[in-house]
Tab-separated table of C-alpha atoms in Angstrom:
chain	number	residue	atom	x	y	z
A	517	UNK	CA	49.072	30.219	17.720
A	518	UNK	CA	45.423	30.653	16.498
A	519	UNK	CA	42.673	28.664	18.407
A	520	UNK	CA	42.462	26.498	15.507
A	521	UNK	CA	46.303	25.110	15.690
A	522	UNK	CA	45.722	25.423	19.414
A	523	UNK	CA	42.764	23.148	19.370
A	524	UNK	CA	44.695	20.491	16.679
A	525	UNK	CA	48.233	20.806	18.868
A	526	UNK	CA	45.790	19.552	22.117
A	527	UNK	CA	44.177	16.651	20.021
A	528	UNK	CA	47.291	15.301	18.736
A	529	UNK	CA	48.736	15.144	22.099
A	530	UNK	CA	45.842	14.270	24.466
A	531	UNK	CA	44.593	11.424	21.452
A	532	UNK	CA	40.821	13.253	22.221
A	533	UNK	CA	38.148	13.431	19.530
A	534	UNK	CA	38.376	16.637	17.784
A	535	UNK	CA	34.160	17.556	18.633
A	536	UNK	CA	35.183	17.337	22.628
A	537	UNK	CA	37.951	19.205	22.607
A	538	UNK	CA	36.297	21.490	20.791
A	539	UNK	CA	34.027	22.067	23.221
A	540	UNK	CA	36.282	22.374	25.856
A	541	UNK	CA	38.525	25.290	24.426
A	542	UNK	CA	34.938	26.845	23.489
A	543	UNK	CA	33.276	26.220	26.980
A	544	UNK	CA	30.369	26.147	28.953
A	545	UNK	CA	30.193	29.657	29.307
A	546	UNK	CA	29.025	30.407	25.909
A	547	UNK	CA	26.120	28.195	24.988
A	548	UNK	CA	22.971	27.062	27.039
A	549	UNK	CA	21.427	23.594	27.093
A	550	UNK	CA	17.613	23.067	27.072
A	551	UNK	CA	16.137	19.712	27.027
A	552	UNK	CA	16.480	19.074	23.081
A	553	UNK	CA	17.755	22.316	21.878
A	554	UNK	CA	20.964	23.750	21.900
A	555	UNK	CA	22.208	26.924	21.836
A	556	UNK	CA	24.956	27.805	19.250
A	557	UNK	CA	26.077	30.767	17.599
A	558	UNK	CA	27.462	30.601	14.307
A	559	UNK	CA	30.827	30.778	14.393
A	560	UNK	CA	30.824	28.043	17.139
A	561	UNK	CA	28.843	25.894	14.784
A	562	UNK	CA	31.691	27.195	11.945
A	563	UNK	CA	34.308	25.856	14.297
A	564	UNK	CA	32.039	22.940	14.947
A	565	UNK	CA	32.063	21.476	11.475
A	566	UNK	CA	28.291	21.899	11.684
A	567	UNK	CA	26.773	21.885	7.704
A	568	UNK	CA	22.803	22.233	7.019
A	569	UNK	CA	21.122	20.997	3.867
A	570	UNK	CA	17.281	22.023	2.975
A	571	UNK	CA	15.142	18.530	2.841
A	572	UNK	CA	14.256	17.295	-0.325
A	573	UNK	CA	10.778	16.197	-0.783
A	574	UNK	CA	10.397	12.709	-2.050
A	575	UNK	CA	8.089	11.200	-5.023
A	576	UNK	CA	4.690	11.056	-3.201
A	577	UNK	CA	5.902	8.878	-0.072
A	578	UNK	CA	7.449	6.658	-1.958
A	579	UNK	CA	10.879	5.124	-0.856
A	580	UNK	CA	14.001	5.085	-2.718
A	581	UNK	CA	14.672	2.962	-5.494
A	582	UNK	CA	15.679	-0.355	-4.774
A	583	UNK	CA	16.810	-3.345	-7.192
A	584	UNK	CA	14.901	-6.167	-7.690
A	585	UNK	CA	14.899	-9.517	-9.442
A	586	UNK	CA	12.063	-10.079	-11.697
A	587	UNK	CA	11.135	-14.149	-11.186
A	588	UNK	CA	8.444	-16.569	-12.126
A	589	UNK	CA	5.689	-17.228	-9.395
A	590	UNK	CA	6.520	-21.057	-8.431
A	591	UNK	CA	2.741	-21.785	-8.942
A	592	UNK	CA	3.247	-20.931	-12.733
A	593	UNK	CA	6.084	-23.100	-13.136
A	594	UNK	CA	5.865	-27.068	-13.931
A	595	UNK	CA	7.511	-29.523	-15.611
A	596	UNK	CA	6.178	-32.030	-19.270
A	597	UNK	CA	7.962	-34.995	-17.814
A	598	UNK	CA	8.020	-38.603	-20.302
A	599	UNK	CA	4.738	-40.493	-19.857
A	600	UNK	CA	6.256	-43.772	-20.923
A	601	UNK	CA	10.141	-44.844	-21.176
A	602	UNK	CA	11.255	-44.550	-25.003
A	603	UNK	CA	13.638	-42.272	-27.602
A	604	UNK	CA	13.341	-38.791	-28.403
A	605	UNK	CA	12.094	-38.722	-31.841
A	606	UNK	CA	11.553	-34.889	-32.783
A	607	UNK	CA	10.913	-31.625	-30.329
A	608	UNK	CA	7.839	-29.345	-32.151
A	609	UNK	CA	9.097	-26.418	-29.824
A	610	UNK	CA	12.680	-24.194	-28.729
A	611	UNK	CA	12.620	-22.618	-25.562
A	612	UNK	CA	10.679	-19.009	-25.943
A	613	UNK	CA	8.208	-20.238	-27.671
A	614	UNK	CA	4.239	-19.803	-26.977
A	615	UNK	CA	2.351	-22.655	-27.282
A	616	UNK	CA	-1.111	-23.642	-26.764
A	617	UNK	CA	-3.534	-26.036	-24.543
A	618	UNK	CA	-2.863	-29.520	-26.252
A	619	UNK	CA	-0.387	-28.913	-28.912
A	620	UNK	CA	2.208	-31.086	-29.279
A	621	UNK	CA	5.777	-30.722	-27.593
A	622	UNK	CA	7.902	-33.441	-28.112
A	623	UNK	CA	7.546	-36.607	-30.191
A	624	UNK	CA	8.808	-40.389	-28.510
A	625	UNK	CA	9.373	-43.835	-30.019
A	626	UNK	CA	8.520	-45.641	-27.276
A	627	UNK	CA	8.213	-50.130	-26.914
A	628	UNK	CA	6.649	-49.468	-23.369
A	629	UNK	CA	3.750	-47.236	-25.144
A	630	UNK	CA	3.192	-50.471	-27.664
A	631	UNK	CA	2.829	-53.006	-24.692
A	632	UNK	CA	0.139	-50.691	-23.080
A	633	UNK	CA	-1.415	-50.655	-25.813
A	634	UNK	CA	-1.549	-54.211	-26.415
A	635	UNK	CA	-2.409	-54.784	-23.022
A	636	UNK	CA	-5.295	-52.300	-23.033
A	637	UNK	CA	-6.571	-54.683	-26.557
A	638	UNK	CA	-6.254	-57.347	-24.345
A	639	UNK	CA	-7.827	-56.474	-21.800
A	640	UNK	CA	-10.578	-54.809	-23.671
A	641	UNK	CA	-11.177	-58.236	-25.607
A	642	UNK	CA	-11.531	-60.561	-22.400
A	643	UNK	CA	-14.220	-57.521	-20.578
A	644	UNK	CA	-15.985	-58.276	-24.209
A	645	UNK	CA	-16.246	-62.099	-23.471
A	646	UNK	CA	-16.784	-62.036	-20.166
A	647	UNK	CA	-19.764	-60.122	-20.264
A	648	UNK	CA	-21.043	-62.620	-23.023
A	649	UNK	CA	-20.181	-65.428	-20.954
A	650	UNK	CA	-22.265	-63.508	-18.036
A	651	UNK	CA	-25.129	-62.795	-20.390
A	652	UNK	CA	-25.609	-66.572	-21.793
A	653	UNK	CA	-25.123	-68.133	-17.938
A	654	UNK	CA	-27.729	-65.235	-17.250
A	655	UNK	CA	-29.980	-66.753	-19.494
A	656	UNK	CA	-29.362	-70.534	-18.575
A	657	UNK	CA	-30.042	-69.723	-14.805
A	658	UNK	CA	-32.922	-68.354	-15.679
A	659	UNK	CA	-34.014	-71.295	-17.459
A	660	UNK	CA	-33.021	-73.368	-14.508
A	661	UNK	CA	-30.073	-75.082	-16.922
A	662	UNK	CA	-27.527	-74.031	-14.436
A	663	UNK	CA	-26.625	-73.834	-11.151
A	664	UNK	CA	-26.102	-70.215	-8.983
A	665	UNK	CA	-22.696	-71.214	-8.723
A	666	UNK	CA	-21.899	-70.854	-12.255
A	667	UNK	CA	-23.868	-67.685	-12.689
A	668	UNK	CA	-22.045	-66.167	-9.291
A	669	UNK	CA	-18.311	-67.278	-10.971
A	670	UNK	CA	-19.508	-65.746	-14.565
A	671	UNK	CA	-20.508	-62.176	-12.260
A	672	UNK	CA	-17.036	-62.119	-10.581
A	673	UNK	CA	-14.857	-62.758	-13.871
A	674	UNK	CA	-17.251	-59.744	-15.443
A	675	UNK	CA	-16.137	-57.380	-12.789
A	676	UNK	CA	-12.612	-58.630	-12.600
A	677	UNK	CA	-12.702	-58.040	-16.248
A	678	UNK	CA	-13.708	-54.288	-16.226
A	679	UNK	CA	-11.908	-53.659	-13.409
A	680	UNK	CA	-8.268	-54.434	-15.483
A	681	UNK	CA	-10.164	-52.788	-18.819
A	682	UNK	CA	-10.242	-49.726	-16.365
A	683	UNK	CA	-6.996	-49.947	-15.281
A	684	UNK	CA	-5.038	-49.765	-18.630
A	685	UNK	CA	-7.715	-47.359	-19.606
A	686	UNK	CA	-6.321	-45.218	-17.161
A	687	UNK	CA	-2.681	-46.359	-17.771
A	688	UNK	CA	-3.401	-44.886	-21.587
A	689	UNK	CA	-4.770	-41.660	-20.268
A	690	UNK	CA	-1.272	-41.003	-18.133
A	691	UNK	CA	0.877	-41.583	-21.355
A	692	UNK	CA	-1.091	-38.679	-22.986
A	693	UNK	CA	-3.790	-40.435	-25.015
A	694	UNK	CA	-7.199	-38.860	-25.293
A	695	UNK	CA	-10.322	-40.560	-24.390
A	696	UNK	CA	-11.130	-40.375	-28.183
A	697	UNK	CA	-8.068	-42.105	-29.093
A	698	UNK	CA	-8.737	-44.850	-27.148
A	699	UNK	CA	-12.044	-45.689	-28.893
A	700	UNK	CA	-10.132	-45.243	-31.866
A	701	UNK	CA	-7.763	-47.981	-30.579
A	702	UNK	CA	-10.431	-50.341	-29.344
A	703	UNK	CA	-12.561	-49.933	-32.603
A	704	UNK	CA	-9.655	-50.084	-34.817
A	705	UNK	CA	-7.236	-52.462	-33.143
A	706	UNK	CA	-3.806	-50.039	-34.994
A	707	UNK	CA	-1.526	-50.012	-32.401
A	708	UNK	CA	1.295	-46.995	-32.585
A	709	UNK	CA	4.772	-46.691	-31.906
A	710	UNK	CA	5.469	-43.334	-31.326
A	711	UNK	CA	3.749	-40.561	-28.963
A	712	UNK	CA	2.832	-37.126	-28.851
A	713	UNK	CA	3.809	-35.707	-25.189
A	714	UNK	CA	1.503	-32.106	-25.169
A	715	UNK	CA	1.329	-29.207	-23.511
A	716	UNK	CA	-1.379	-29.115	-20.425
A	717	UNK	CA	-2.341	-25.432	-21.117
A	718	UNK	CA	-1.483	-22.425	-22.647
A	719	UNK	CA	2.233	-20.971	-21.890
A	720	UNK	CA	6.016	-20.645	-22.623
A	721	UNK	CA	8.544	-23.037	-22.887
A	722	UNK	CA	11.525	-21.473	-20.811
A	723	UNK	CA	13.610	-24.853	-21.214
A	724	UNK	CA	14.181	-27.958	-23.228
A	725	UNK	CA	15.345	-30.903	-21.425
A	726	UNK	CA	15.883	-33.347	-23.920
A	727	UNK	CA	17.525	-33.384	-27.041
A	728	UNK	CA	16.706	-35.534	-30.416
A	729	UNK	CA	17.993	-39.313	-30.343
A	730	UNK	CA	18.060	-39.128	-26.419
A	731	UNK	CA	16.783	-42.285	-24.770
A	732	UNK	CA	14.484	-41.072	-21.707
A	733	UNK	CA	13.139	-42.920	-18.554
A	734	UNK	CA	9.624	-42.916	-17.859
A	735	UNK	CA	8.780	-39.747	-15.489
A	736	UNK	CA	12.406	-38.001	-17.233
A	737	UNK	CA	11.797	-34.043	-17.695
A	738	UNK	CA	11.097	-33.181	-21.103
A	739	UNK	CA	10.384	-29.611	-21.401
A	740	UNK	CA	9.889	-26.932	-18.729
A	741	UNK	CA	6.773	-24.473	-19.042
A	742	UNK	CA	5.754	-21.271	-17.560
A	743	UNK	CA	2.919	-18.988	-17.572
A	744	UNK	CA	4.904	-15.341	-17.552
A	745	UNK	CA	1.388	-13.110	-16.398
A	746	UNK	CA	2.004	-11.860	-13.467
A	747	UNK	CA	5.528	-11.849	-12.515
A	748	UNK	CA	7.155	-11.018	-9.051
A	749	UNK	CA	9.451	-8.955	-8.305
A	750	UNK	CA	11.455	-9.477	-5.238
A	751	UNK	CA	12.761	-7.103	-3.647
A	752	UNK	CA	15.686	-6.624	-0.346
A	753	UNK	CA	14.734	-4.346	2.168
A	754	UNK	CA	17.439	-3.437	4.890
A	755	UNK	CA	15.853	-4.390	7.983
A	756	UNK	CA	15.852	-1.105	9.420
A	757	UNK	CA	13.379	0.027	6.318
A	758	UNK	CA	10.994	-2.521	6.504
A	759	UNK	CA	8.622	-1.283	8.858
A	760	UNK	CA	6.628	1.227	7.110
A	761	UNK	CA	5.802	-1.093	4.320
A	762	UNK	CA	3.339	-3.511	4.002
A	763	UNK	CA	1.244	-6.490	1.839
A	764	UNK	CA	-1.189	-4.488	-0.699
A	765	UNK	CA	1.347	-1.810	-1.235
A	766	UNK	CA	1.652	-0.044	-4.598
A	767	UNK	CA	4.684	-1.113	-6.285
A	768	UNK	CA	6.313	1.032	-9.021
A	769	UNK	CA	8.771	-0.293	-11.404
A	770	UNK	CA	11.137	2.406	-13.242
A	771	UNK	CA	10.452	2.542	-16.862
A	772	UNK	CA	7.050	-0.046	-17.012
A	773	UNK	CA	3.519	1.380	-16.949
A	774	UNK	CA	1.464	-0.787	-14.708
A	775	UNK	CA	2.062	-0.868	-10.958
A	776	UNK	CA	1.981	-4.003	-8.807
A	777	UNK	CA	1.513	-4.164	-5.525
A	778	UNK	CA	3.423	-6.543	-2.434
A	779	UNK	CA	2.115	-9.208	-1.220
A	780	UNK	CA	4.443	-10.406	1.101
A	781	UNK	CA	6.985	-8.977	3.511
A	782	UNK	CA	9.242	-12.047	4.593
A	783	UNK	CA	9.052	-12.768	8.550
A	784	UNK	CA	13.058	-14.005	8.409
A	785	UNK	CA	15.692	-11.840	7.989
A	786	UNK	CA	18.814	-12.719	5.950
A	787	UNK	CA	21.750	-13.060	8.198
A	788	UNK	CA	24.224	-12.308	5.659
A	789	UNK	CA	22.601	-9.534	4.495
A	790	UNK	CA	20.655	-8.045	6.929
A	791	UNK	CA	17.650	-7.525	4.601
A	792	UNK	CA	14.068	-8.923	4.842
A	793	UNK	CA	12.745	-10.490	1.475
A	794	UNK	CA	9.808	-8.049	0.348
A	795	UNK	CA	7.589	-10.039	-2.796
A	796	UNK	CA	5.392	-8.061	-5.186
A	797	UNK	CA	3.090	-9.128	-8.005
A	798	UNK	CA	3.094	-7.417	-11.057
A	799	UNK	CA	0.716	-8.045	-14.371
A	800	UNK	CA	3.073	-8.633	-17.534
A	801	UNK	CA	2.350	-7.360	-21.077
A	802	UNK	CA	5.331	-9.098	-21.889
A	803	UNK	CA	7.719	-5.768	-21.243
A	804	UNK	CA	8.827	-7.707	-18.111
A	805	UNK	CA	10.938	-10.319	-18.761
A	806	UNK	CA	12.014	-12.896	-16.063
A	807	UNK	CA	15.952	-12.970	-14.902
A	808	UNK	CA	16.258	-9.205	-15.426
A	809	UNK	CA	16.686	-6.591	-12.756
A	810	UNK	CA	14.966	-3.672	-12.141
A	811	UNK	CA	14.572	-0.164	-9.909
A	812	UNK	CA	11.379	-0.193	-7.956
A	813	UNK	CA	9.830	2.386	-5.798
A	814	UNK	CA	7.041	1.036	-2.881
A	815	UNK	CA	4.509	3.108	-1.712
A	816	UNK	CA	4.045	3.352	1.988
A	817	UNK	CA	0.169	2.821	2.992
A	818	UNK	CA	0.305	4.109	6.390
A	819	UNK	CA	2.518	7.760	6.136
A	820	UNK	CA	-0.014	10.316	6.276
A	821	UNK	CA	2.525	13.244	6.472
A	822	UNK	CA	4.896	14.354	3.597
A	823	UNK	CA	8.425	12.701	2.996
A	824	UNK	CA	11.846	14.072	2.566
A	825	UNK	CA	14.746	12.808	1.852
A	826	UNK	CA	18.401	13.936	3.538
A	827	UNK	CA	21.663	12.388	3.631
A	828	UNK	CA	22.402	9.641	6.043
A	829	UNK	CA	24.866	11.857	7.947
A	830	UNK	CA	22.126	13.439	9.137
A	831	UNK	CA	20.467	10.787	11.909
A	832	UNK	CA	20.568	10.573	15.529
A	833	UNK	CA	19.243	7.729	16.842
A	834	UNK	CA	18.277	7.069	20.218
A	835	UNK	CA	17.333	2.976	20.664
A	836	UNK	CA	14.827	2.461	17.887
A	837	UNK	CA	14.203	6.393	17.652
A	838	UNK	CA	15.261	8.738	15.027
A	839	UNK	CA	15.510	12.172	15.051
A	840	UNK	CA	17.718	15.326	13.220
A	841	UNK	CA	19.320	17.876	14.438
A	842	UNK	CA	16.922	21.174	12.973
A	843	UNK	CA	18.501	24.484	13.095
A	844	UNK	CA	16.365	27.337	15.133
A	845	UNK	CA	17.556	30.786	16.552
A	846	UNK	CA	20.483	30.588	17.822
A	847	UNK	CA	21.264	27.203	17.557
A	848	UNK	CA	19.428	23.606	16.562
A	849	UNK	CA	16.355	21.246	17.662
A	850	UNK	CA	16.634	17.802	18.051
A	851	UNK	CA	13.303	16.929	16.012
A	852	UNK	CA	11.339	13.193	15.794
A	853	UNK	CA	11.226	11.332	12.472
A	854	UNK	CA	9.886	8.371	11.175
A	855	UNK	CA	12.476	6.441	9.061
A	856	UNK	CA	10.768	5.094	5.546
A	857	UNK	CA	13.850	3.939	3.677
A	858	UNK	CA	17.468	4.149	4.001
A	859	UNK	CA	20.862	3.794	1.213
A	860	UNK	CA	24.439	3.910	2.132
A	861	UNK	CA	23.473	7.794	1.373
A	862	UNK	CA	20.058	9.388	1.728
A	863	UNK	CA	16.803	8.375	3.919
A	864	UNK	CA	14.016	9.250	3.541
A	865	UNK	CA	12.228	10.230	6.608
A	866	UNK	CA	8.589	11.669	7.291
A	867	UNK	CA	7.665	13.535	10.485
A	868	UNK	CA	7.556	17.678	11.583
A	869	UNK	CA	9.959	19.255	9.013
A	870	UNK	CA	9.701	21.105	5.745
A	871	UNK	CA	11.641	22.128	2.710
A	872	UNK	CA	12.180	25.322	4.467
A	873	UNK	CA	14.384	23.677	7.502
A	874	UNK	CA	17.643	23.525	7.617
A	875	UNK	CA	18.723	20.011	9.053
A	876	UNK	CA	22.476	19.301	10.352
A	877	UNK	CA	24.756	16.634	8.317
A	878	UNK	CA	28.037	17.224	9.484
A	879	UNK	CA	29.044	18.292	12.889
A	880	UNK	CA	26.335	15.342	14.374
A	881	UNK	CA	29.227	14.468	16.796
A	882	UNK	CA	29.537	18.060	18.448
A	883	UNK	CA	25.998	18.679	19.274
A	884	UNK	CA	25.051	15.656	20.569
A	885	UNK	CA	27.974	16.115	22.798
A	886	UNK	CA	26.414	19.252	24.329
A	887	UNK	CA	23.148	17.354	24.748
A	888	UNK	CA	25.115	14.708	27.232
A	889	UNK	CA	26.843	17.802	28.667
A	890	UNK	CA	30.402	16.400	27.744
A	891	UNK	CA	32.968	19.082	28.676
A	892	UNK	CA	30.233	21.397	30.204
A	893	UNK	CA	32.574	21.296	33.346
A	894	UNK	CA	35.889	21.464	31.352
């Protein structure tokens, strides 16, 4: 029986982990320990199950590509709600469209809109006479031909009087009438039945409520606007990744020109997920389209060495420290790292190795076991 059968024969029947036992059968006799380095030749590390790789150097400290969800900014979002209660008449836009400061969206039939109307006329008409009234009394107190009392009551009905001509001014200005149109409606006296609801400012309409021939409440959602420059792209970071990035970051997106940059790593952390919500902000031509996905790369702003990237296999952590197992003379290193970003499959990590090392992924087990000095007394 080789040493190989000799070594599987003892695992199957003592139920130990292969590494261990390994060690045992190899023993203490032929390898040293030092305080991070151990000593292996290389047909131990053959029998081991030790494999190197040469790090990869990563896209100018950069982490890996991760997806993201291109959104609107919620302070470019609102809502054209109905200024008055009344029926849908016609819609002058279809969801995509541009449109500009003050052009018209959606067109309602509306009896409320007459009655504030004719309650403005009214109200308009009785400020007129009361301030006549208050002019002539002016005039006949003056003349002594009557009393302060009558002149006081004529000052109070002129107030009262501007005060509700206000009111329904203002009452006009909320159902989307112009300042101009309501001289127009004072001078002229041609009271509407329909209204124009318009847009507030320039942007895209990314939904239509409301449909022709549908009878809407006052305050109902009519059309939904946006303004789509910037966008943000939000972005999961494992947990474990998040610490080397941070707000003013340069953010990359695969395929699009112009960078963004974050501006804000979340301070919760998604229990299901165990990732931390990182937000960037990033300028739109219109190439960016909101609902689609992309790959992004983030720069990291404080890594002032280089960055490579290995497979995951290849960590040892101790606590919150990471470090790989680097091969020397005779055996391997256990070297510090700084952990930048992390898949199911490579990290990328930045600290005191180069594209010349050789760095353990398989085998992790084994030498750590020699570290801890299990079966040095076997």
């Amino acid at each position: 029986m080789n040493l190989a059968q000799a070594i599987r024969s003892l695992c199957s029947w003592r139920r130990l982990p292969w590494a261990l036992l390994a060690l045992a059968l190899i023993g203490p006799a032929s390898m040293s320990l030092a305080a991070d380095e151990v000593k292996v030749s290389s047909a131990q590390a053959q029998t081991l199950g030790i494999r190197v790789v040469h790090p990869v150097s990563s896209r100018t400290d950069q982490t890996l590509p991760y997806p993201a969800q291109i959104v609107i900014p919620t302070p470019q979002l609102w809502v054209v709600s109905a200024p008055v209660a009344g029926m849908v008449s016609n819609l002058s836009v279809a969801r995509g469209d541009r449109v500009n400061s003050g052009q018209p969206l959606v067109r309602l039939e509306s009896p409320s809109f007459v009655s504030l109307q004719r309650d403005y006329l009214q109200a308009f008409a009785q400020d007129v006479l009361a301030a006549q009234q208050l002019k002539r009394n002016t005039e006949l107190f003056q003349g002594n031909a009557v009393p302060l009392r009558v002149l006081e009551t004529s000052q109070a009905e002129a107030r009262h009087a501007s005060i509700a001509v206000s009111e329904r001014r203002q009452m006009l200005r909320l159902s989307g009438l112009s300042d101009a149109a309501i001289s127009r409606l004072a001078s002229e006296t041609a009271i509407a039945a329909t209204l124009s609801v318009a847009s507030p400012q320039p942007a895209t309409a990314i939904e239509i409520v409301v449909s022709p021939g549908q009878r809407v409440e006052q305050s109902a959602p009519l059309v939904k606007l946006a303004r789509l420059s910037p966008l943000w792209a939000e972005i999961a970071i494992p947990a474990s990744s998040v610490r080397a990035i941070r707000p003013g970051a340069r953010v990359e997106i695969d395929g699009y020109a112009t960078p963004g940059q974050v501006v804000l790593v979340s301070e919760t952390t998604d229990a299901a997920t165990q990732t931390i919500l990182v937000r960037a902000e990033v300028p739109n031509s219109g190439e960016l389209r909101p609902g689609q996905t992309a790959a992004v790369r983030i720069n990291f702003l404080s890594s002032g060495e280089s960055a490579w990237e290995i497979p995951y296999s290849a960590l040892v952590r101790r606590g919150e420290a990471t470090l790989v197992f680097v091969a020397i003379e005779g055996g391997f290193r256990l070297a510090p790292v700084t952990l930048l970003a992390e898949d199911q499959e490579h990290v990328v990590v930045s600290g005191a190795i180069t594209d010349k090392d050789e760095v353990a992924v398989s085998g992790i087990s084994a030498l750590r076991g020699i570290l801890l000095r299990l079966g040095a007394g076997e």
